[in-house]
Amino acid sequence: MYYEKDVARGVEGTFMWLMEEVGELSSALRGNDRENLAEEFADVIAWLATIANVAQIDLNAALVAKYGQGCPGCHRLVCECPDSEKP
């Protein structure tokens, strides 16, 4: 939808928009407005996907490659990694 604008803005400029949306999501998480919360989640996902497109990364392929077989740490569909470890 906005590919040409996003490419012109570049990864760095587009990343700044993502950070603004993450801030708005943070505010929405502290509130009680479920509609606004849903909108902010959608905005964050949209800007993240936009950055992947500008960087020429297939986001779906990246997700499948990393998480398609379960947790990257313990390799289970329901993570059993110790809480002290990431994820």
Coordinates of N, CA and C in Angstrom, one line a residue:
M1 N 0.8 -1.2 0.0 CA 0.0 0.0 0.0 C 0.9 1.3 0.0
Y2 N 1.9 1.3 0.8 CA 2.8 2.4 0.9 C 4.2 2.2 0.5
Y3 N 4.4 1.1 -0.3 CA 5.8 0.7 -0.6 C 6.7 1.8 -1.1
E4 N 6.2 2.5 -2.1 CA 7.1 3.6 -2.7 C 7.5 4.6 -1.7
K5 N 6.5 5.0 -0.9 CA 6.9 6.0 0.2 C 7.8 5.4 1.2
D6 N 7.6 4.1 1.5 CA 8.5 3.5 2.5 C 9.9 3.3 2.0
V7 N 10.1 2.9 0.8 CA 11.4 2.8 0.2 C 12.1 4.1 0.1
A8 N 11.4 5.2 -0.2 CA 11.9 6.5 -0.3 C 12.4 7.0 1.1
R9 N 11.6 6.6 2.1 CA 12.0 6.9 3.5 C 13.2 6.1 4.0
G10 N 13.3 4.9 3.5 CA 14.4 4.0 3.9 C 14.1 3.3 5.2
V11 N 15.0 2.3 5.5 CA 14.8 1.5 6.7 C 14.9 2.4 7.9
E12 N 15.9 3.3 8.0 CA 16.1 4.1 9.2 C 14.8 5.0 9.5
G13 N 14.3 5.7 8.5 CA 13.2 6.5 8.7 C 11.9 5.7 9.0
T14 N 11.8 4.6 8.4 CA 10.6 3.7 8.6 C 10.7 3.1 10.1
F15 N 11.9 2.8 10.5 CA 12.1 2.3 11.8 C 11.7 3.3 12.9
M16 N 11.9 4.6 12.6 CA 11.5 5.6 13.6 C 9.9 5.6 13.7
W17 N 9.2 5.4 12.6 CA 7.8 5.3 12.7 C 7.3 4.1 13.5
L18 N 8.1 3.0 13.3 CA 7.8 1.8 14.1 C 7.9 2.1 15.6
M19 N 9.0 2.8 16.0 CA 9.2 3.1 17.4 C 8.1 4.0 17.9
E20 N 7.6 4.9 17.1 CA 6.5 5.8 17.6 C 5.3 4.9 17.9
E21 N 5.0 4.0 17.0 CA 3.9 3.1 17.2 C 4.1 2.2 18.4
V22 N 5.3 1.7 18.6 CA 5.5 0.9 19.8 C 5.2 1.8 21.1
G23 N 5.6 3.0 21.1 CA 5.3 3.9 22.2 C 3.8 4.1 22.4
E24 N 3.0 4.2 21.3 CA 1.6 4.3 21.3 C 1.0 3.0 21.8
L25 N 1.6 1.8 21.5 CA 1.1 0.5 22.0 C 1.3 0.5 23.5
S26 N 2.5 0.9 23.9 CA 2.8 0.9 25.3 C 1.7 1.7 26.1
S27 N 1.3 2.9 25.6 CA 0.3 3.7 26.3 C -1.0 3.0 26.3
A28 N -1.4 2.3 25.1 CA -2.6 1.6 25.0 C -2.7 0.4 26.0
L29 N -1.6 -0.2 26.2 CA -1.5 -1.3 27.1 C -1.9 -0.9 28.6
R30 N -1.6 0.3 28.9 CA -1.9 0.8 30.2 C -3.3 1.3 30.4
G31 N -4.1 1.4 29.3 CA -5.4 1.9 29.3 C -6.5 0.8 29.3
N32 N -7.7 1.2 29.1 CA -8.9 0.3 29.1 C -9.6 0.2 27.8
D33 N -9.1 0.9 26.8 CA -9.7 1.0 25.5 C -9.3 -0.2 24.6
R34 N -10.1 -1.3 24.5 CA -9.7 -2.4 23.8 C -9.6 -2.2 22.3
E35 N -10.5 -1.3 21.8 CA -10.5 -0.9 20.4 C -9.2 -0.2 20.0
N36 N -8.7 0.7 20.8 CA -7.5 1.4 20.6 C -6.3 0.4 20.7
L37 N -6.4 -0.5 21.7 CA -5.3 -1.5 21.9 C -5.2 -2.3 20.6
A38 N -6.3 -2.8 20.1 CA -6.2 -3.6 18.8 C -5.6 -2.8 17.7
E39 N -6.0 -1.5 17.6 CA -5.5 -0.6 16.5 C -4.0 -0.5 16.6
E40 N -3.5 -0.3 17.9 CA -2.0 -0.1 18.1 C -1.3 -1.4 17.8
F41 N -1.8 -2.5 18.1 CA -1.2 -3.8 17.8 C -1.1 -3.9 16.3
A42 N -2.2 -3.6 15.6 CA -2.2 -3.6 14.1 C -1.1 -2.7 13.5
D43 N -1.0 -1.5 14.1 CA 0.0 -0.5 13.6 C 1.4 -1.0 13.7
V44 N 1.7 -1.6 14.9 CA 3.0 -2.1 15.1 C 3.4 -3.3 14.1
I45 N 2.4 -4.2 13.9 CA 2.7 -5.3 13.0 C 2.8 -4.7 11.6
A46 N 2.0 -3.7 11.2 CA 2.1 -3.2 9.9 C 3.5 -2.5 9.6
W47 N 3.9 -1.7 10.6 CA 5.2 -1.0 10.4 C 6.4 -2.0 10.4
L48 N 6.3 -3.1 11.2 CA 7.3 -4.1 11.2 C 7.4 -4.8 9.9
A49 N 6.2 -5.1 9.3 CA 6.2 -5.8 8.0 C 6.7 -4.8 6.9
T50 N 6.4 -3.5 7.1 CA 6.9 -2.5 6.1 C 8.5 -2.5 6.1
I51 N 9.1 -2.5 7.3 CA 10.5 -2.5 7.4 C 11.1 -3.7 6.8
A52 N 10.5 -4.9 7.0 CA 11.0 -6.1 6.4 C 10.9 -6.0 4.9
N53 N 9.8 -5.4 4.3 CA 9.7 -5.3 2.9 C 10.7 -4.3 2.3
V54 N 11.0 -3.2 3.0 CA 12.0 -2.3 2.5 C 13.4 -2.9 2.6
A55 N 13.6 -3.8 3.6 CA 14.9 -4.4 3.7 C 15.0 -5.7 2.9
Q56 N 13.9 -6.0 2.1 CA 13.8 -7.1 1.2 C 14.0 -8.4 2.0
I57 N 13.3 -8.5 3.1 CA 13.2 -9.7 3.9 C 11.8 -10.3 3.8
D58 N 11.7 -11.6 3.5 CA 10.4 -12.2 3.5 C 10.1 -12.6 4.9
L59 N 9.2 -11.8 5.5 CA 9.0 -11.9 7.0 C 8.3 -13.3 7.3
N60 N 7.4 -13.7 6.4 CA 6.8 -15.0 6.7 C 7.8 -16.1 6.6
A61 N 8.7 -16.1 5.6 CA 9.7 -17.1 5.5 C 10.7 -17.1 6.7
A62 N 11.0 -15.9 7.2 CA 11.9 -15.7 8.4 C 11.2 -16.3 9.6
L63 N 9.9 -16.1 9.8 CA 9.2 -16.6 10.9 C 9.1 -18.2 10.9
V64 N 8.9 -18.7 9.7 CA 8.8 -20.1 9.6 C 10.2 -20.8 9.8
A65 N 11.2 -20.1 9.3 CA 12.6 -20.7 9.4 C 13.0 -20.7 10.9
K66 N 12.6 -19.7 11.7 CA 13.0 -19.6 13.1 C 12.1 -20.3 14.0
Y67 N 10.8 -20.2 13.8 CA 9.8 -20.7 14.8 C 8.9 -21.8 14.2
G68 N 9.1 -22.2 13.0 CA 8.2 -23.1 12.3 C 8.2 -24.5 12.9
Q69 N 9.3 -24.9 13.6 CA 9.5 -26.2 14.2 C 9.4 -26.1 15.7
G70 N 8.9 -25.0 16.2 CA 8.8 -24.8 17.7 C 9.8 -23.8 18.2
C71 N 10.0 -23.8 19.5 CA 11.0 -22.9 20.2 C 12.4 -23.2 19.6
P72 N 13.1 -22.1 19.3 CA 14.4 -22.2 18.8 C 15.4 -22.8 19.8
G73 N 15.0 -22.6 21.1 CA 15.9 -23.1 22.2 C 15.7 -24.6 22.5
C74 N 14.5 -25.0 22.9 CA 14.2 -26.3 23.3 C 13.6 -27.2 22.2
H75 N 13.2 -26.5 21.1 CA 12.6 -27.2 19.9 C 11.3 -27.9 20.2
R76 N 10.5 -27.4 21.1 CA 9.2 -27.9 21.4 C 8.2 -26.9 21.0
L77 N 7.0 -27.3 20.7 CA 5.9 -26.4 20.3 C 5.4 -25.6 21.5
V78 N 5.5 -26.1 22.7 CA 5.3 -25.3 23.9 C 6.6 -25.3 24.6
C79 N 7.2 -24.0 24.7 CA 8.5 -23.8 25.2 C 8.7 -24.4 26.6
E80 N 9.8 -25.1 26.8 CA 10.1 -25.6 28.1 C 11.5 -25.1 28.6
C81 N 12.0 -24.1 27.9 CA 13.2 -23.4 28.3 C 13.1 -22.9 29.7
P82 N 14.2 -22.9 30.5 CA 14.2 -22.3 31.8 C 13.8 -20.8 31.7
D83 N 13.1 -20.3 32.7 CA 12.8 -18.9 32.7 C 14.0 -17.9 32.6
S84 N 15.1 -18.4 33.1 CA 16.3 -17.6 33.0 C 16.9 -17.4 31.6
E85 N 16.4 -18.2 30.7 CA 16.9 -18.2 29.3 C 15.9 -17.5 28.4
K86 N 16.4 -16.9 27.3 CA 15.6 -16.4 26.3 C 15.1 -17.5 25.4
P87 N 13.9 -17.7 25.0 CA 12.8 -16.8 25.1 C 12.1 -16.9 26.4

